[in-house]
């Protein structure tokens, strides 16, 4: 059996969390994994809470709302997918899912229920800390930036608020960033690799992450997600935001 984490290379240390101290909830029933992840996050400057199952995680989150949750998919009783759903039901919170290597279906399910990122086991604790830093950095409100509007959609990067025809959209962190990026570049086609780099901030990763987020975002902004008019598929390239929202000819 492979260990759930990979020891860091000699001499590597995690960077310090920028700005104010963020609270991270680590949910894993393996005490060794939880202890090591907690130690790395603590040394990186985060306040860390721990839970070893779903009900404990929800109770911790209710008592002290975390800024981010590191959530193992395979938990006893209530699995990580259900925990993620319930966390999302009480308000937006970034989630990084821990999944077993090779379980692509499980990773996609995690993204479908709203996970913002995932790390496969075995993983480097340092890589996980870098992922946490990346997600939290993107979750912080942007410096004063003008709202973006097109086709009935409005995105306010400073307030991190998005609306469609005046009604607020319930978007995850990555969905919001993806929509904002597309609105900034109307009419331009982007490959999944481009979107992974520009929206997620990574030069590598599973491109199905982009596919799932585009599908989820279409479900929230399109009048008919099965026949999208705003977020178009450009065959052989990727996706394009069409502010006119016209029927394809």
PDB file of N, CA and C in Angstrom, residues 14-18 20-27 36-38 40-48 66-71 93-98 116-119 123-140 173-174 200 202:
ATOM      1  N   UNK A  14       7.458  25.295   3.782  1.00  0.00           N
ATOM      2  CA  UNK A  14       6.282  25.948   3.219  1.00  0.00           C
ATOM      3  C   UNK A  14       6.396  27.447   3.387  1.00  0.00           C
ATOM      4  N   UNK A  15       5.788  28.180   2.448  1.00  0.00           N
ATOM      5  CA  UNK A  15       5.787  29.635   2.556  1.00  0.00           C
ATOM      6  C   UNK A  15       4.767  30.100   3.569  1.00  0.00           C
ATOM      7  N   UNK A  16       4.923  31.322   4.028  1.00  0.00           N
ATOM      8  CA  UNK A  16       4.001  31.862   5.024  1.00  0.00           C
ATOM      9  C   UNK A  16       2.749  32.368   4.352  1.00  0.00           C
ATOM     10  N   UNK A  17       1.614  32.179   4.988  1.00  0.00           N
ATOM     11  CA  UNK A  17       0.350  32.669   4.441  1.00  0.00           C
ATOM     12  C   UNK A  17       0.358  34.184   4.457  1.00  0.00           C
ATOM     13  N   UNK A  18       0.040  34.792   3.334  1.00  0.00           N
ATOM     14  CA  UNK A  18       0.055  36.247   3.284  1.00  0.00           C
ATOM     15  C   UNK A  18      -1.134  36.846   3.997  1.00  0.00           C
ATOM     16  N   UNK A  20      -3.735  38.406   6.789  1.00  0.00           N
ATOM     17  CA  UNK A  20      -4.205  37.965   8.088  1.00  0.00           C
ATOM     18  C   UNK A  20      -4.252  36.443   8.148  1.00  0.00           C
ATOM     19  N   UNK A  21      -4.231  35.927   9.370  1.00  0.00           N
ATOM     20  CA  UNK A  21      -4.234  34.486   9.570  1.00  0.00           C
ATOM     21  C   UNK A  21      -5.559  33.884   9.112  1.00  0.00           C
ATOM     22  N   UNK A  22      -5.471  32.900   8.247  1.00  0.00           N
ATOM     23  CA  UNK A  22      -6.661  32.212   7.756  1.00  0.00           C
ATOM     24  C   UNK A  22      -6.869  30.934   8.567  1.00  0.00           C
ATOM     25  N   UNK A  23      -8.128  30.542   8.715  1.00  0.00           N
ATOM     26  CA  UNK A  23      -8.465  29.323   9.455  1.00  0.00           C
ATOM     27  C   UNK A  23      -8.746  28.202   8.454  1.00  0.00           C
ATOM     28  N   UNK A  24      -8.037  27.084   8.622  1.00  0.00           N
ATOM     29  CA  UNK A  24      -8.193  25.928   7.738  1.00  0.00           C
ATOM     30  C   UNK A  24      -8.693  24.746   8.557  1.00  0.00           C
ATOM     31  N   UNK A  25      -9.733  24.099   8.069  1.00  0.00           N
ATOM     32  CA  UNK A  25     -10.264  22.890   8.705  1.00  0.00           C
ATOM     33  C   UNK A  25      -9.766  21.675   7.932  1.00  0.00           C
ATOM     34  N   UNK A  26      -9.047  20.782   8.603  1.00  0.00           N
ATOM     35  CA  UNK A  26      -8.515  19.559   8.002  1.00  0.00           C
ATOM     36  C   UNK A  26      -9.399  18.396   8.436  1.00  0.00           C
ATOM     37  N   UNK A  27      -9.973  17.691   7.464  1.00  0.00           N
ATOM     38  CA  UNK A  27     -10.884  16.586   7.758  1.00  0.00           C
ATOM     39  C   UNK A  27     -10.324  15.315   7.137  1.00  0.00           C
ATOM     40  N   UNK A  36       0.303  15.383  10.022  1.00  0.00           N
ATOM     41  CA  UNK A  36       1.345  15.955   9.164  1.00  0.00           C
ATOM     42  C   UNK A  36       0.823  17.180   8.420  1.00  0.00           C
ATOM     43  N   UNK A  37      -0.387  17.074   7.848  1.00  0.00           N
ATOM     44  CA  UNK A  37      -0.967  18.203   7.137  1.00  0.00           C
ATOM     45  C   UNK A  37      -1.155  19.385   8.092  1.00  0.00           C
ATOM     46  N   UNK A  38      -1.659  19.100   9.280  1.00  0.00           N
ATOM     47  CA  UNK A  38      -1.856  20.155  10.274  1.00  0.00           C
ATOM     48  C   UNK A  38      -0.540  20.828  10.630  1.00  0.00           C
ATOM     49  N   UNK A  40       2.224  21.096   8.820  1.00  0.00           N
ATOM     50  CA  UNK A  40       2.707  21.936   7.721  1.00  0.00           C
ATOM     51  C   UNK A  40       1.907  23.230   7.619  1.00  0.00           C
ATOM     52  N   UNK A  41       0.588  23.133   7.747  1.00  0.00           N
ATOM     53  CA  UNK A  41      -0.234  24.333   7.664  1.00  0.00           C
ATOM     54  C   UNK A  41       0.022  25.270   8.836  1.00  0.00           C
ATOM     55  N   UNK A  42       0.229  24.698  10.011  1.00  0.00           N
ATOM     56  CA  UNK A  42       0.536  25.508  11.192  1.00  0.00           C
ATOM     57  C   UNK A  42       1.848  26.269  10.998  1.00  0.00           C
ATOM     58  N   UNK A  43       2.862  25.585  10.474  1.00  0.00           N
ATOM     59  CA  UNK A  43       4.151  26.243  10.249  1.00  0.00           C
ATOM     60  C   UNK A  43       4.065  27.289   9.149  1.00  0.00           C
ATOM     61  N   UNK A  44       3.100  27.131   8.241  1.00  0.00           N
ATOM     62  CA  UNK A  44       2.913  28.117   7.176  1.00  0.00           C
ATOM     63  C   UNK A  44       2.142  29.340   7.658  1.00  0.00           C
ATOM     64  N   UNK A  45       1.693  29.316   8.922  1.00  0.00           N
ATOM     65  CA  UNK A  45       1.059  30.499   9.496  1.00  0.00           C
ATOM     66  C   UNK A  45      -0.451  30.455   9.587  1.00  0.00           C
ATOM     67  N   UNK A  46      -1.056  29.282   9.344  1.00  0.00           N
ATOM     68  CA  UNK A  46      -2.507  29.176   9.398  1.00  0.00           C
ATOM     69  C   UNK A  46      -2.980  28.724  10.777  1.00  0.00           C
ATOM     70  N   UNK A  47      -4.201  29.103  11.130  1.00  0.00           N
ATOM     71  CA  UNK A  47      -4.889  28.528  12.280  1.00  0.00           C
ATOM     72  C   UNK A  47      -5.597  27.275  11.792  1.00  0.00           C
ATOM     73  N   UNK A  48      -5.352  26.140  12.435  1.00  0.00           N
ATOM     74  CA  UNK A  48      -5.836  24.867  11.910  1.00  0.00           C
ATOM     75  C   UNK A  48      -6.761  24.185  12.916  1.00  0.00           C
ATOM     76  N   UNK A  66     -14.570  28.103   8.811  1.00  0.00           N
ATOM     77  CA  UNK A  66     -13.223  28.106   8.232  1.00  0.00           C
ATOM     78  C   UNK A  66     -13.153  28.973   6.977  1.00  0.00           C
ATOM     79  N   UNK A  67     -11.940  29.404   6.657  1.00  0.00           N
ATOM     80  CA  UNK A  67     -11.701  30.112   5.403  1.00  0.00           C
ATOM     81  C   UNK A  67     -11.469  29.130   4.268  1.00  0.00           C
ATOM     82  N   UNK A  68     -11.122  27.880   4.619  1.00  0.00           N
ATOM     83  CA  UNK A  68     -10.890  26.824   3.628  1.00  0.00           C
ATOM     84  C   UNK A  68     -10.960  25.478   4.336  1.00  0.00           C
ATOM     85  N   UNK A  69     -11.405  24.457   3.610  1.00  0.00           N
ATOM     86  CA  UNK A  69     -11.483  23.100   4.160  1.00  0.00           C
ATOM     87  C   UNK A  69     -10.651  22.162   3.300  1.00  0.00           C
ATOM     88  N   UNK A  70      -9.765  21.397   3.940  1.00  0.00           N
ATOM     89  CA  UNK A  70      -9.052  20.285   3.292  1.00  0.00           C
ATOM     90  C   UNK A  70      -9.812  19.033   3.678  1.00  0.00           C
ATOM     91  N   UNK A  71     -10.437  18.383   2.698  1.00  0.00           N
ATOM     92  CA  UNK A  71     -11.449  17.357   2.977  1.00  0.00           C
ATOM     93  C   UNK A  71     -11.120  16.049   2.284  1.00  0.00           C
ATOM     94  N   UNK A  93     -17.578  28.364   0.930  1.00  0.00           N
ATOM     95  CA  UNK A  93     -16.281  28.129   1.559  1.00  0.00           C
ATOM     96  C   UNK A  93     -15.441  27.317   0.575  1.00  0.00           C
ATOM     97  N   UNK A  94     -14.199  27.724   0.321  1.00  0.00           N
ATOM     98  CA  UNK A  94     -13.343  26.948  -0.581  1.00  0.00           C
ATOM     99  C   UNK A  94     -13.050  25.562   0.001  1.00  0.00           C
ATOM    100  N   UNK A  95     -13.028  24.549  -0.873  1.00  0.00           N
ATOM    101  CA  UNK A  95     -12.766  23.171  -0.459  1.00  0.00           C
ATOM    102  C   UNK A  95     -11.694  22.570  -1.365  1.00  0.00           C
ATOM    103  N   UNK A  96     -10.681  21.980  -0.751  1.00  0.00           N
ATOM    104  CA  UNK A  96      -9.699  21.181  -1.479  1.00  0.00           C
ATOM    105  C   UNK A  96      -9.930  19.730  -1.079  1.00  0.00           C
ATOM    106  N   UNK A  97     -10.226  18.886  -2.056  1.00  0.00           N
ATOM    107  CA  UNK A  97     -10.543  17.486  -1.797  1.00  0.00           C
ATOM    108  C   UNK A  97      -9.292  16.631  -1.899  1.00  0.00           C
ATOM    109  N   UNK A  98      -9.136  15.689  -0.981  1.00  0.00           N
ATOM    110  CA  UNK A  98      -8.075  14.693  -1.037  1.00  0.00           C
ATOM    111  C   UNK A  98      -8.666  13.412  -1.609  1.00  0.00           C
ATOM    112  N   UNK A 116     -13.141  23.122  -4.999  1.00  0.00           N
ATOM    113  CA  UNK A 116     -12.411  24.095  -5.800  1.00  0.00           C
ATOM    114  C   UNK A 116     -11.102  23.526  -6.345  1.00  0.00           C
ATOM    115  N   UNK A 117     -10.593  22.501  -5.716  1.00  0.00           N
ATOM    116  CA  UNK A 117      -9.339  21.891  -6.150  1.00  0.00           C
ATOM    117  C   UNK A 117      -9.265  20.511  -5.511  1.00  0.00           C
ATOM    118  N   UNK A 118      -8.324  19.708  -5.956  1.00  0.00           N
ATOM    119  CA  UNK A 118      -8.124  18.416  -5.320  1.00  0.00           C
ATOM    120  C   UNK A 118      -6.645  18.067  -5.380  1.00  0.00           C
ATOM    121  N   UNK A 119      -6.230  17.224  -4.461  1.00  0.00           N
ATOM    122  CA  UNK A 119      -4.859  16.706  -4.418  1.00  0.00           C
ATOM    123  C   UNK A 119      -4.978  15.200  -4.291  1.00  0.00           C
ATOM    124  N   UNK A 123       0.526  12.398  -1.669  1.00  0.00           N
ATOM    125  CA  UNK A 123       0.809  13.777  -2.031  1.00  0.00           C
ATOM    126  C   UNK A 123       1.926  14.336  -1.157  1.00  0.00           C
ATOM    127  N   UNK A 124       2.530  15.388  -1.647  1.00  0.00           N
ATOM    128  CA  UNK A 124       3.534  16.116  -0.879  1.00  0.00           C
ATOM    129  C   UNK A 124       2.823  17.137   0.006  1.00  0.00           C
ATOM    130  N   UNK A 125       3.060  17.132   1.309  1.00  0.00           N
ATOM    131  CA  UNK A 125       2.433  18.149   2.168  1.00  0.00           C
ATOM    132  C   UNK A 125       2.774  19.560   1.722  1.00  0.00           C
ATOM    133  N   UNK A 126       3.971  19.754   1.197  1.00  0.00           N
ATOM    134  CA  UNK A 126       4.342  21.084   0.713  1.00  0.00           C
ATOM    135  C   UNK A 126       3.466  21.491  -0.475  1.00  0.00           C
ATOM    136  N   UNK A 127       3.197  20.533  -1.393  1.00  0.00           N
ATOM    137  CA  UNK A 127       2.323  20.850  -2.516  1.00  0.00           C
ATOM    138  C   UNK A 127       0.937  21.238  -2.021  1.00  0.00           C
ATOM    139  N   UNK A 128       0.446  20.529  -1.011  1.00  0.00           N
ATOM    140  CA  UNK A 128      -0.872  20.839  -0.474  1.00  0.00           C
ATOM    141  C   UNK A 128      -0.900  22.252   0.098  1.00  0.00           C
ATOM    142  N   UNK A 129       0.146  22.631   0.821  1.00  0.00           N
ATOM    143  CA  UNK A 129       0.206  23.987   1.377  1.00  0.00           C
ATOM    144  C   UNK A 129       0.194  25.021   0.254  1.00  0.00           C
ATOM    145  N   UNK A 130       0.927  24.751  -0.818  1.00  0.00           N
ATOM    146  CA  UNK A 130       0.938  25.676  -1.950  1.00  0.00           C
ATOM    147  C   UNK A 130      -0.449  25.781  -2.584  1.00  0.00           C
ATOM    148  N   UNK A 131      -1.160  24.663  -2.653  1.00  0.00           N
ATOM    149  CA  UNK A 131      -2.524  24.685  -3.186  1.00  0.00           C
ATOM    150  C   UNK A 131      -3.439  25.517  -2.284  1.00  0.00           C
ATOM    151  N   UNK A 132      -3.295  25.333  -0.972  1.00  0.00           N
ATOM    152  CA  UNK A 132      -4.078  26.118  -0.018  1.00  0.00           C
ATOM    153  C   UNK A 132      -3.809  27.600  -0.220  1.00  0.00           C
ATOM    154  N   UNK A 133      -2.544  27.957  -0.325  1.00  0.00           N
ATOM    155  CA  UNK A 133      -2.189  29.367  -0.523  1.00  0.00           C
ATOM    156  C   UNK A 133      -2.794  29.910  -1.812  1.00  0.00           C
ATOM    157  N   UNK A 134      -2.747  29.106  -2.879  1.00  0.00           N
ATOM    158  CA  UNK A 134      -3.276  29.543  -4.164  1.00  0.00           C
ATOM    159  C   UNK A 134      -4.777  29.781  -4.091  1.00  0.00           C
ATOM    160  N   UNK A 135      -5.514  28.837  -3.502  1.00  0.00           N
ATOM    161  CA  UNK A 135      -6.966  28.977  -3.415  1.00  0.00           C
ATOM    162  C   UNK A 135      -7.345  30.175  -2.545  1.00  0.00           C
ATOM    163  N   UNK A 136      -6.679  30.334  -1.403  1.00  0.00           N
ATOM    164  CA  UNK A 136      -7.013  31.453  -0.526  1.00  0.00           C
ATOM    165  C   UNK A 136      -6.652  32.791  -1.159  1.00  0.00           C
ATOM    166  N   UNK A 137      -5.554  32.823  -1.892  1.00  0.00           N
ATOM    167  CA  UNK A 137      -5.152  34.067  -2.554  1.00  0.00           C
ATOM    168  C   UNK A 137      -6.230  34.506  -3.538  1.00  0.00           C
ATOM    169  N   UNK A 138      -6.782  33.549  -4.283  1.00  0.00           N
ATOM    170  CA  UNK A 138      -7.824  33.881  -5.251  1.00  0.00           C
ATOM    171  C   UNK A 138      -9.167  34.154  -4.584  1.00  0.00           C
ATOM    172  N   UNK A 139      -9.338  33.682  -3.355  1.00  0.00           N
ATOM    173  CA  UNK A 139     -10.604  33.908  -2.656  1.00  0.00           C
ATOM    174  C   UNK A 139     -10.679  35.308  -2.059  1.00  0.00           C
ATOM    175  N   UNK A 140      -9.517  35.946  -1.860  1.00  0.00           N
ATOM    176  CA  UNK A 140      -9.521  37.288  -1.289  1.00  0.00           C
ATOM    177  C   UNK A 140     -10.100  38.289  -2.281  1.00  0.00           C
ATOM    178  N   UNK A 173     -15.815  29.445  -5.678  1.00  0.00           N
ATOM    179  CA  UNK A 173     -14.644  30.285  -5.924  1.00  0.00           C
ATOM    180  C   UNK A 173     -14.183  30.185  -7.365  1.00  0.00           C
ATOM    181  N   UNK A 174     -13.985  28.959  -7.863  1.00  0.00           N
ATOM    182  CA  UNK A 174     -13.465  28.779  -9.215  1.00  0.00           C
ATOM    183  C   UNK A 174     -14.492  29.160 -10.271  1.00  0.00           C
ATOM    184  N   UNK A 200      -6.937  28.881 -12.716  1.00  0.00           N
ATOM    185  CA  UNK A 200      -6.492  28.082 -11.570  1.00  0.00           C
ATOM    186  C   UNK A 200      -5.075  28.458 -11.127  1.00  0.00           C
ATOM    187  N   UNK A 202      -2.301  27.262 -12.497  1.00  0.00           N
ATOM    188  CA  UNK A 202      -1.417  26.112 -12.578  1.00  0.00           C
ATOM    189  C   UNK A 202      -1.052  25.819 -14.031  1.00  0.00           C
TER     190      UNK A 202
END
